[in-house]
């Protein structure tokens, strides 16, 4: 994916990211660091096509998101898995049904869909909990449910907004190891965090944002 001089102003005129240019190679795992308000979520939303740039160009899969029709955006989104802070777990249905949601949207069902859902739950350590209501899960388990839901349709790109926020260090490392395993099967991954010390051990590129711009 590639950003070419991308600026995002929110209504009211506030500039959240300013003139950003960078490239993330297919299959790369990149960290996005910066304090609260630095523009991390905005950058991830621009990649996901949830926000549109005020100026500049966002290319994902060599496609300019701004040039896509409203009808074709969902097809691009299918290749992206999102783990955002507001979990958006549906508490009126089971763990299984929550994870199956992205497959339902694609119209992918049947035995292979079931196998995928159970494999995703197994992958995040929630095997055997599929029939539960998500309220019965701990906070950490709910977060892993979100990760299972984000990867069940095998996206090429995985975007995670502060997935380790409020976690103790061991648990945060478990989550990062999980992302590493997706990286090992070729998924392009962008993980944001305000705590840079966690990222240091992983030897990956770190993009540092401050007031919407990159710092060294
Ligand atoms: P981070 O994820 O690093 O905390 P954000 O991208 O959420 O940063 O926010 C960057 C700046 O943009 C913040 O000052 C925030 O208040 C502002 N901002 C974020 N979303 C909106 C919005 N929808 N409308 C107006 N301002 C926003
Ligand atoms: P499966 O049993 O579905 O073939 P694997 O055992 O290979 O899956 O991997 C376990 C989980 O890892 C999968 O359910 C999926 O959530 C995730 N995964 C595997 N490959 C990919 C991929 N290319 N993109 C995203 N997630 C993947």
Coordinates of C-alpha atoms and ligand atoms in Angstrom, one line a residue:
X1 CA 0.0 0.0 0.0
X2 CA 1.1 3.5 -0.6
X3 CA 0.3 7.0 0.7
X4 CA 1.2 9.9 -1.5
X5 CA 1.1 13.3 0.3
X6 CA -2.0 12.4 2.2
X7 CA -3.7 14.9 4.4
X8 CA -6.8 14.4 6.4
X9 CA -8.8 17.3 7.8
X10 CA -11.8 16.5 9.9
X11 CA -14.8 18.7 9.8
X12 CA -14.1 21.8 11.9
X13 CA -10.7 22.0 10.1
X14 CA -8.6 19.9 12.4
X15 CA -5.7 18.3 10.5
X16 CA -5.3 14.8 11.9
X17 CA -2.6 13.6 9.4
X18 CA -0.5 16.0 7.3
X19 CA 1.2 15.4 4.0
X20 CA 2.1 11.7 4.7
X21 CA 4.0 9.7 2.1
X22 CA 5.1 6.2 2.7
X23 CA 4.9 2.7 1.3
X24 CA 4.3 -0.7 3.1
X25 CA 5.3 -3.7 1.1
X26 CA 3.0 -6.6 0.6
X27 CA 3.6 -9.1 3.4
X28 CA 5.4 -6.6 5.6
X29 CA 4.6 -6.2 9.4
X30 CA 4.9 -2.6 10.4
X31 CA 4.3 -0.8 13.7
X32 CA 2.7 2.5 14.0
X33 CA 3.8 4.4 17.1
X34 CA 2.6 7.7 18.6
X35 CA 0.9 9.2 21.6
X36 CA -2.9 9.5 21.8
X37 CA -4.1 12.0 19.2
X38 CA -1.0 11.6 17.0
X39 CA -3.2 10.4 14.1
X40 CA -2.7 6.6 14.3
X41 CA -6.4 5.6 14.0
X42 CA -6.9 8.1 11.2
X43 CA -4.1 6.6 9.2
X44 CA -5.6 3.1 9.7
X45 CA -9.0 4.3 8.7
X46 CA -7.6 5.8 5.6
X47 CA -6.1 2.5 4.6
X48 CA -9.4 0.7 5.3
X49 CA -11.3 3.3 3.3
X50 CA -13.4 4.3 6.4
X51 CA -12.1 7.8 6.0
X52 CA -11.3 9.6 2.8
X53 CA -8.2 11.8 2.4
X54 CA -8.8 15.6 2.1
X55 CA -5.9 15.6 -0.3
X56 CA -3.3 13.2 -1.6
X57 CA -3.7 9.6 -2.7
X58 CA -4.2 6.3 -0.8
X59 CA -3.3 3.2 -2.9
X60 CA -4.3 -0.2 -1.5
X61 CA -3.7 -3.2 -3.7
X62 CA -2.6 -0.7 -6.3
X63 CA -6.1 0.7 -6.3
X64 CA -6.9 4.4 -5.5
X65 CA -9.7 4.1 -3.0
X66 CA -11.0 7.5 -3.8
X67 CA -11.6 6.5 -7.4
X68 CA -13.6 3.4 -6.6
X69 CA -17.3 3.5 -6.9
X70 CA -19.3 3.1 -3.7
X71 CA -20.3 -0.3 -5.0
X72 CA -16.8 -1.6 -5.4
X73 CA -15.4 -0.4 -2.0
X74 CA -16.9 -3.5 -0.2
X75 CA -14.8 -5.7 -2.5
X76 CA -11.6 -4.0 -1.5
X77 CA -12.6 -4.2 2.1
X78 CA -13.0 -7.9 1.9
X79 CA -9.2 -8.1 1.6
X80 CA -8.8 -6.2 4.9
X81 CA -9.3 -7.4 8.4
X82 CA -9.9 -4.8 11.1
X83 CA -9.3 -4.9 14.8
X84 CA -10.4 -1.5 16.2
X85 CA -10.7 -0.4 19.7
X86 CA -14.5 -0.2 19.9
X87 CA -14.9 -4.0 19.7
X88 CA -18.3 -4.0 18.0
X89 CA -19.0 -7.4 19.4
X90 CA -22.7 -8.4 18.9
X91 CA -24.0 -9.6 22.3
X92 CA -27.2 -10.9 20.9
X93 CA -25.5 -13.8 19.3
X94 CA -22.9 -16.5 20.0
X95 CA -19.2 -16.4 19.8
X96 CA -19.5 -18.6 16.7
X97 CA -21.9 -16.2 15.0
X98 CA -19.7 -13.2 15.8
X99 CA -16.7 -14.8 14.1
X100 CA -18.8 -16.1 11.2
X101 CA -20.0 -12.6 10.4
X102 CA -17.4 -11.6 7.8
X103 CA -18.1 -14.9 6.0
X104 CA -21.9 -14.3 6.1
X105 CA -21.3 -10.9 4.5
X106 CA -19.3 -12.5 1.6
X107 CA -22.0 -15.2 1.3
X108 CA -19.5 -17.9 2.2
X109 CA -21.3 -20.6 4.1
X110 CA -21.6 -24.4 4.5
X111 CA -19.1 -26.9 5.8
X112 CA -16.0 -25.0 4.8
X113 CA -17.2 -21.8 6.5
X114 CA -17.8 -23.8 9.7
X115 CA -14.3 -25.2 9.5
X116 CA -12.9 -21.8 9.0
X117 CA -14.7 -20.3 12.0
X118 CA -13.6 -23.2 14.2
X119 CA -10.0 -22.9 12.9
X120 CA -10.0 -19.2 13.6
X121 CA -11.3 -19.7 17.2
X122 CA -8.7 -22.5 17.7
X123 CA -6.0 -20.2 16.4
X124 CA -6.7 -17.5 19.0
X125 CA -7.2 -20.0 21.9
X126 CA -11.0 -19.9 22.1
X127 CA -11.7 -23.5 20.9
X128 CA -14.7 -24.9 22.7
X129 CA -16.2 -21.5 23.5
X130 CA -18.1 -21.1 20.2
X131 CA -21.5 -21.7 21.7
X132 CA -21.1 -19.1 24.5
X133 CA -22.5 -15.6 24.4
X134 CA -19.6 -13.2 24.3
X135 CA -20.6 -11.6 27.6
X136 CA -19.3 -14.8 29.2
X137 CA -15.8 -14.1 27.9
X138 CA -13.2 -12.1 29.8
X139 CA -11.9 -8.9 28.3
X140 CA -8.8 -10.6 26.9
X141 CA -11.0 -13.3 25.4
X142 CA -13.3 -10.8 23.8
X143 CA -10.3 -9.2 22.2
X144 CA -9.2 -12.5 20.8
X145 CA -12.7 -13.0 19.5
X146 CA -12.2 -9.8 17.6
X147 CA -8.9 -11.1 16.2
X148 CA -10.6 -14.4 15.1
X149 CA -13.3 -12.4 13.4
X150 CA -10.8 -10.2 11.6
X151 CA -8.9 -13.1 10.1
X152 CA -11.6 -15.7 9.4
X153 CA -12.0 -14.5 5.8
X154 CA -8.2 -14.6 5.4
X155 CA -7.6 -11.0 4.5
X156 CA -4.4 -10.0 2.7
X157 CA -4.1 -7.0 5.0
X158 CA -4.7 -6.9 8.8
X159 CA -5.0 -3.5 10.6
X160 CA -5.0 -3.5 14.4
X161 CA -5.6 -0.3 16.3
X162 CA -3.9 -0.4 19.7
X163 CA -4.6 -4.2 20.2
X164 CA -2.3 -4.3 23.2
X165 CA -3.7 -1.2 25.0
X166 CA -4.5 -1.9 28.7
X167 CA -2.9 -5.4 28.6
X168 CA -0.1 -6.5 30.9
X169 CA 3.1 -7.2 29.2
X170 CA 3.0 -11.0 29.0
X171 CA -0.5 -10.9 27.5
X172 CA 0.4 -8.1 25.1
X173 CA 3.3 -10.2 23.9
X174 CA 1.0 -13.2 23.4
X175 CA -1.2 -11.0 21.2
X176 CA 1.8 -9.8 19.2
X177 CA 3.0 -13.4 18.7
X178 CA -0.4 -14.1 17.3
X179 CA 0.0 -11.3 14.8
X180 CA 3.5 -12.6 14.0
X181 CA 1.9 -16.0 13.0
X182 CA -0.4 -14.2 10.5
X183 CA 2.6 -12.4 9.2
X184 CA 4.4 -15.7 8.7
X185 CA 1.6 -16.8 6.3
X186 CA 2.1 -13.7 4.2
X187 CA -0.5 -11.2 5.6
X188 CA 0.4 -7.5 5.5
X189 CA 0.0 -6.2 9.0
X190 CA -0.1 -2.7 10.5
X191 CA -0.3 -2.5 14.3
X192 CA -0.6 0.7 16.2
X193 CA 0.4 1.3 19.8
X194 CA 1.4 4.2 22.0
X195 CA 3.8 2.0 24.0
X196 CA 6.8 1.7 21.8
X197 CA 8.8 -0.5 24.2
X198 CA 6.6 -3.4 23.2
X199 CA 7.6 -3.1 19.6
X200 CA 11.3 -2.8 20.2
X201 CA 11.8 -6.6 20.6
X202 CA 10.2 -7.4 17.2
X203 CA 12.8 -5.8 15.0
X204 CA 10.3 -4.5 12.6
X205 CA 10.0 -1.1 10.9
X206 CA 8.3 1.5 13.2
X207 CA 6.5 4.5 11.7
X208 CA 6.4 7.2 14.3
X209 CA 3.6 9.8 14.2
X210 CA 3.5 13.0 16.1
X211 CA 0.8 15.6 15.5
X212 CA -0.1 13.9 12.2
X213 CA 3.5 13.8 10.8
X214 CA 6.3 11.3 10.8
X215 CA 9.2 11.8 13.2
X216 CA 12.6 10.1 12.9
Ligands
LIG1 P1 -4.6 8.4 17.6 O1 -5.2 7.2 17.1 O2 -3.2 8.5 17.5 O3 -5.0 8.6 19.1 P2 -6.6 9.8 16.0 O4 -6.3 9.5 14.6 O5 -7.7 9.1 16.7 O6 -5.2 9.6 16.8 O7 -6.8 11.4 16.2 C1 -6.0 12.4 15.7 C2 -6.6 13.7 15.9 O8 -7.7 13.8 15.1 C3 -7.0 13.9 17.3 O9 -6.7 15.2 17.7 C4 -8.5 13.7 17.3 O10 -9.2 14.5 18.3 C5 -8.9 14.1 15.9 N1 -10.0 13.4 15.4 C6 -10.1 12.0 15.2 N2 -11.3 11.7 14.7 C7 -12.0 12.8 14.5 C8 -13.3 13.1 14.0 N3 -14.1 12.1 13.6 N4 -13.7 14.4 14.0 C9 -12.8 15.4 14.4 N5 -11.6 15.2 14.9 C10 -11.2 13.9 15.0
LIG2 P1 -7.3 -23.2 8.1 O1 -7.5 -24.4 9.0 O2 -8.5 -22.3 7.9 O3 -6.6 -23.6 6.8 P2 -4.8 -22.5 9.3 O4 -4.8 -23.7 10.3 O5 -3.9 -22.6 8.1 O6 -6.3 -22.3 8.8 O7 -4.6 -21.2 10.1 C1 -5.4 -21.0 11.2 C2 -6.0 -19.6 11.1 O8 -5.0 -18.7 10.7 C3 -7.1 -19.5 10.1 O9 -8.3 -19.9 10.5 C4 -7.0 -18.1 9.8 O10 -7.8 -17.4 10.9 C5 -5.6 -17.7 10.0 N1 -5.0 -17.6 8.6 C6 -4.4 -18.6 7.9 N2 -4.0 -18.1 6.7 C7 -4.4 -16.8 6.7 C8 -4.3 -15.8 5.7 N3 -3.7 -15.9 4.5 N4 -4.7 -14.6 6.0 C9 -5.3 -14.4 7.2 N5 -5.5 -15.3 8.1 C10 -5.0 -16.5 7.9

